[in-house]
Short mmCIF file of N, CA, C and O in Angstrom, two decimals:
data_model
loop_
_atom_site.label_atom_id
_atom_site.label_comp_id
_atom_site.label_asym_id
_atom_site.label_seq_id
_atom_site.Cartn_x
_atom_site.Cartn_y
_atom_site.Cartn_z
N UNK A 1 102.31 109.66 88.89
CA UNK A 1 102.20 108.87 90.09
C UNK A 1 100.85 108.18 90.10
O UNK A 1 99.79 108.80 90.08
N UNK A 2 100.95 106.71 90.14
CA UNK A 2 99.74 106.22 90.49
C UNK A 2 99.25 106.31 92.14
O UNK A 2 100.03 106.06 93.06
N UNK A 3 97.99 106.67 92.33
CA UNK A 3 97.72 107.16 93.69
C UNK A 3 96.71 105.40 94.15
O UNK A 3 96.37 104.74 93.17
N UNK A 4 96.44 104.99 95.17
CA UNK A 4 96.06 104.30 95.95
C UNK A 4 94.68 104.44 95.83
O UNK A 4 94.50 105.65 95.89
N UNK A 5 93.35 103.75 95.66
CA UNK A 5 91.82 103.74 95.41
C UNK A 5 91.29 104.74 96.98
O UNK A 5 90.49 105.67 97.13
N UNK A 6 92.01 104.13 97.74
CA UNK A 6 91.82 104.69 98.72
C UNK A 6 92.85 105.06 99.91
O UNK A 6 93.86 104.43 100.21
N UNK A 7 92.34 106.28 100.54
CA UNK A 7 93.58 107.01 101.90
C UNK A 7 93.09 106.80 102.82
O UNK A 7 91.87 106.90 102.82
N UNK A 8 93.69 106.45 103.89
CA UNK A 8 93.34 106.71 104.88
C UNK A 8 93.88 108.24 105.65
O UNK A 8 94.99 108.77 105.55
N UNK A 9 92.96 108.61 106.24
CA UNK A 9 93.04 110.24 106.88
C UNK A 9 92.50 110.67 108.31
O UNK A 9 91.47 110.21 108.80
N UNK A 10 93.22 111.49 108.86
CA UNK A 10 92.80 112.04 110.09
C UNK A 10 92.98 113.35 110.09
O UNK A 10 93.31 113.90 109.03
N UNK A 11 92.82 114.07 111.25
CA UNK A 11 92.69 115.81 111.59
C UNK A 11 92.43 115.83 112.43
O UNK A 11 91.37 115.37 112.87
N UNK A 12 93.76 116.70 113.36
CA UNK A 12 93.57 117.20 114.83
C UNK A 12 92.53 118.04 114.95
O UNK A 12 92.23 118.34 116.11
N UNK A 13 91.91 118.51 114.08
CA UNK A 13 90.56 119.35 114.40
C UNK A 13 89.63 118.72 114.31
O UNK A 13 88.60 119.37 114.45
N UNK A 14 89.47 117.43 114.07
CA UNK A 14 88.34 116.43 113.94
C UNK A 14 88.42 115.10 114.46
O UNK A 14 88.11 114.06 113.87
N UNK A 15 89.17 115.33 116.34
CA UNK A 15 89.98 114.02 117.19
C UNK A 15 89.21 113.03 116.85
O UNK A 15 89.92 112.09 117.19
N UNK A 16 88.33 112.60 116.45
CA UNK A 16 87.14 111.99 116.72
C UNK A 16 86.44 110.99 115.32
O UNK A 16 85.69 110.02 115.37
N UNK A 17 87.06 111.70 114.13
CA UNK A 17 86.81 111.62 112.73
C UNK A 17 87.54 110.84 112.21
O UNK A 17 88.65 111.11 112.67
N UNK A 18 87.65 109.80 111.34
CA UNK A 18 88.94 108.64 110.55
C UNK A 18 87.99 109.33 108.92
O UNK A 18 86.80 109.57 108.73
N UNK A 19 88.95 109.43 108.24
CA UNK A 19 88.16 109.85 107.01
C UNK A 19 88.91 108.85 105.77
O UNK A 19 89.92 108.23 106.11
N UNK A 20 88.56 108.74 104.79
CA UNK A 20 88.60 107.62 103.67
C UNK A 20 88.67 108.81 102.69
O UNK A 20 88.10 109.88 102.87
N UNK A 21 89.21 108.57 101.96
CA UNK A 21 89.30 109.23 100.52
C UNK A 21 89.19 108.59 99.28
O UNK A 21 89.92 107.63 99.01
N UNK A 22 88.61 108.89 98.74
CA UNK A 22 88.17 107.47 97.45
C UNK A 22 88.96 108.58 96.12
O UNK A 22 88.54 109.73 95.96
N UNK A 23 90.07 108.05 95.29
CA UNK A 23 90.58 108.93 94.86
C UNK A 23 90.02 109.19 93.27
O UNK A 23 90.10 110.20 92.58
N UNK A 24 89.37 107.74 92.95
CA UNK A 24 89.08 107.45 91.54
C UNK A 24 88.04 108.45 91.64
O UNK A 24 87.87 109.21 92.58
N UNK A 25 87.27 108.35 90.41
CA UNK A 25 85.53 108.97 89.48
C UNK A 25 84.73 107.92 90.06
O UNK A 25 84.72 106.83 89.50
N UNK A 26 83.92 108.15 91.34
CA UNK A 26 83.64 110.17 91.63
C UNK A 26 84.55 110.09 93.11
O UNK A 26 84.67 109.22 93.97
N UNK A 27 85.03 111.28 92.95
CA UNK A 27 85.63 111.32 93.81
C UNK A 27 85.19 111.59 95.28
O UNK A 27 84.12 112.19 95.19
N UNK A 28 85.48 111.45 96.39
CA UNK A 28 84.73 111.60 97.37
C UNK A 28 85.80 111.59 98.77
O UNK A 28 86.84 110.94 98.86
N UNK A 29 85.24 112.46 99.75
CA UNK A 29 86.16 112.14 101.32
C UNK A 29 84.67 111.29 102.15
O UNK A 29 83.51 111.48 101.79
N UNK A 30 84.99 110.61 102.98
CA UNK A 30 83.62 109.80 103.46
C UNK A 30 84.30 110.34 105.50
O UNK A 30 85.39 110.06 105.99
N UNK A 31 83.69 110.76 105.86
CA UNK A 31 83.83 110.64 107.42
C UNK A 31 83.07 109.64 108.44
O UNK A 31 81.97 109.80 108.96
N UNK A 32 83.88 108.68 108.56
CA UNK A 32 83.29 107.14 108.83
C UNK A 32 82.53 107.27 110.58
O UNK A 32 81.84 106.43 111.17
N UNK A 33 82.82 108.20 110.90
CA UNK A 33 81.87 108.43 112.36
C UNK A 33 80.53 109.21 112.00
O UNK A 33 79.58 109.19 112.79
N UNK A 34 80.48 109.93 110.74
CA UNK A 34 79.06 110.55 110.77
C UNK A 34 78.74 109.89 109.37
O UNK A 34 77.55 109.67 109.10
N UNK A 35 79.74 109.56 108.45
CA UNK A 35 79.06 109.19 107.42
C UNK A 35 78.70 109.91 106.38
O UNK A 35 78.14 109.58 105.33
N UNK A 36 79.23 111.37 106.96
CA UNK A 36 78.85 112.46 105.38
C UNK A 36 80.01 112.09 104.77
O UNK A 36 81.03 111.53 105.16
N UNK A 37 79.48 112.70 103.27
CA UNK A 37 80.36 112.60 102.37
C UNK A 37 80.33 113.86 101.87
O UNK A 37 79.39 114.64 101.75
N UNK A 38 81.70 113.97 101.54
CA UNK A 38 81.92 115.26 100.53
C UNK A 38 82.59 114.46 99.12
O UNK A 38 83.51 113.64 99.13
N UNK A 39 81.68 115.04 97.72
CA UNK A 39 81.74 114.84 97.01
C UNK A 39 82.82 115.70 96.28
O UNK A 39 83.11 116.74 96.87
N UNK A 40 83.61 115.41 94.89
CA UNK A 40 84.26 116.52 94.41
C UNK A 40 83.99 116.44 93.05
O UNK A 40 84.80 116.90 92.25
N UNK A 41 82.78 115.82 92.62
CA UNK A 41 81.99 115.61 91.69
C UNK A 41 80.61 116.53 91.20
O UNK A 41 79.59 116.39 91.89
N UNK A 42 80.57 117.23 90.33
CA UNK A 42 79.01 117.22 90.10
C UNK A 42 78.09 115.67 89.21
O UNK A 42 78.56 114.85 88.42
N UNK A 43 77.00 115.76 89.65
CA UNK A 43 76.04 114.69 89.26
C UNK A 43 74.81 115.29 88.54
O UNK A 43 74.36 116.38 88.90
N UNK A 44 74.15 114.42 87.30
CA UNK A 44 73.27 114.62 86.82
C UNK A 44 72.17 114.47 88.08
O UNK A 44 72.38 114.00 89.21
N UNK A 45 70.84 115.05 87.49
CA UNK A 45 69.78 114.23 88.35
C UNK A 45 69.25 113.08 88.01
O UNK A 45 69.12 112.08 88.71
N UNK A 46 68.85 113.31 86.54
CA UNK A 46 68.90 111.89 86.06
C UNK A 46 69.47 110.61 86.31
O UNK A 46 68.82 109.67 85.85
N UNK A 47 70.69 110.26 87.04
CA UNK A 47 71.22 109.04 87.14
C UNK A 47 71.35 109.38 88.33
O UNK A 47 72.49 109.53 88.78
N UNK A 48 70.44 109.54 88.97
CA UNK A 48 70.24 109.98 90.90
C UNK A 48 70.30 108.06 90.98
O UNK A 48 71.28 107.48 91.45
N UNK A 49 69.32 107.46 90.54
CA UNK A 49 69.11 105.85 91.39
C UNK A 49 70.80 105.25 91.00
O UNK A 49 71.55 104.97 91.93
N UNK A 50 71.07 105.17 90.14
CA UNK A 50 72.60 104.82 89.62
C UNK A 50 73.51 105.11 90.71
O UNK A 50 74.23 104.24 91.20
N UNK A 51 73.49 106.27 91.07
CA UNK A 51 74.41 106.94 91.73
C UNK A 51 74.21 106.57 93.18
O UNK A 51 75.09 106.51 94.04
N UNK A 52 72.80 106.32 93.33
CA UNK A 52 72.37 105.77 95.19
C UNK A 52 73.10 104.41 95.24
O UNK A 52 73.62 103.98 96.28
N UNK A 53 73.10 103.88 94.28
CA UNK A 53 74.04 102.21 94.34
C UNK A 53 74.84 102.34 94.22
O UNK A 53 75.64 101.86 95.03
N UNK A 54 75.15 102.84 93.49
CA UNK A 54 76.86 102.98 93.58
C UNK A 54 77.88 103.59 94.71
O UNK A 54 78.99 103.29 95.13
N UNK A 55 76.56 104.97 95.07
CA UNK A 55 77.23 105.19 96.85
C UNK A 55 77.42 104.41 97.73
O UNK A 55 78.34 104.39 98.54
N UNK A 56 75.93 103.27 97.53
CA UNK A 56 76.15 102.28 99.03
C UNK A 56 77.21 101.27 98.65
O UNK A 56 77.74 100.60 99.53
N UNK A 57 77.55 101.11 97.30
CA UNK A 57 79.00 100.57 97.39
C UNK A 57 80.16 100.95 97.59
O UNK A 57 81.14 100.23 97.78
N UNK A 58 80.12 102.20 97.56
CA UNK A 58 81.45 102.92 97.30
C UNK A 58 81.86 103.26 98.97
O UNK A 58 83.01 103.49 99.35
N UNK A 59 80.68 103.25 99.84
CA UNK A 59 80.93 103.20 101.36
C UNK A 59 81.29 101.94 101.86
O UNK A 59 82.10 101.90 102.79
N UNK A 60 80.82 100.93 101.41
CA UNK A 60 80.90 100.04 101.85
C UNK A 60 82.15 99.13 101.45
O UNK A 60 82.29 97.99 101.88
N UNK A 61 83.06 99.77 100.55
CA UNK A 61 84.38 99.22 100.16
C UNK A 61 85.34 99.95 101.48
O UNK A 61 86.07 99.48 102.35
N UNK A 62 84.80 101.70 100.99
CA UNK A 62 85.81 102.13 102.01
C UNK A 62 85.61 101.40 103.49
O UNK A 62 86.67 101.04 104.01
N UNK A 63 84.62 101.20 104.09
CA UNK A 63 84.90 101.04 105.52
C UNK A 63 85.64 99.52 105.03
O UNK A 63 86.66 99.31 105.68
N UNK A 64 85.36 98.63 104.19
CA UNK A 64 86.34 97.36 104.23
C UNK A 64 88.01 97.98 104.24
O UNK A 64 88.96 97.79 105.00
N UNK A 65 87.86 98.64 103.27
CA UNK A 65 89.38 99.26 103.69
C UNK A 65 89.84 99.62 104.76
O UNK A 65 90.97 99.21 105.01
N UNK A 66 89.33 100.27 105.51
CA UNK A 66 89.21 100.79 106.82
C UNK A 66 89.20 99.57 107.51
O UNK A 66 89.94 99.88 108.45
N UNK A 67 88.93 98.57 107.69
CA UNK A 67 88.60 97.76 108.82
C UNK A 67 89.74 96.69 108.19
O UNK A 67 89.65 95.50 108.51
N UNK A 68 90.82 97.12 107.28
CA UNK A 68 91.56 96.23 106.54
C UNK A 68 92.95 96.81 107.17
O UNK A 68 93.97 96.31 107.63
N UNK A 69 92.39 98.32 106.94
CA UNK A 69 93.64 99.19 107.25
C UNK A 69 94.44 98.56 109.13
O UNK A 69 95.53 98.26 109.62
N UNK A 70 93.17 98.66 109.47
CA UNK A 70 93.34 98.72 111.22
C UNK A 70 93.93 97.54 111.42
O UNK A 70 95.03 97.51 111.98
N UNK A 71 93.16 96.06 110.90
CA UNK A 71 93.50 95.18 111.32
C UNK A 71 94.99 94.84 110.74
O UNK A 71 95.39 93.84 111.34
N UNK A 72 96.10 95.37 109.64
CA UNK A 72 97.37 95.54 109.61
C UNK A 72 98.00 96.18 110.57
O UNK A 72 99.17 95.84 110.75
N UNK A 73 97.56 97.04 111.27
CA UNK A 73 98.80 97.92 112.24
C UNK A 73 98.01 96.66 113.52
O UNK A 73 98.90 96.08 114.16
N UNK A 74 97.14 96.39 113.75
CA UNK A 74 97.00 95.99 115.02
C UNK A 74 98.11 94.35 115.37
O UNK A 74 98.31 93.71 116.41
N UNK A 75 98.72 94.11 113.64
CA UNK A 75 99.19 92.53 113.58
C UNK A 75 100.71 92.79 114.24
O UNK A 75 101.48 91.85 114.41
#
């Protein structure tokens, strides 16, 4: 099964939370109201600056998704 770059997600234990799932390498859940991320990756330290750019992209796709997602159900 090919899976989707990204999910969209919720949880009645988290009314409050919209979460993103980034499914590719590295993998990650992003919780778009606080912004943590849970990783399901380990990382060198060495490619720490690599990895800081590539996070602020990898957030910044999901919330486009997210703000892609919404504006389909709202049409």
């Amino acid at each position: 099964m090919k899976l989707p770059r990204f999910i969209l997600g919720d949880n009645t234990d988290h009314p409050e939370s919209i979460f993103i799932v980034h499914t590719e390498f590295p993998r990650f859940i992003i919780d778009l109201k606080t912004d943590d991320i849970e990783w399901f990756e380990d990382f060198d330290v060495e490619n720490e600056e690599e990895m800081v750019e590539e996070t602020n992209n990898l957030i910044k796709e999901a919330s486009e998704f997210y703000d892609r997602e919404v504006d389909r159900y709202q049409e």
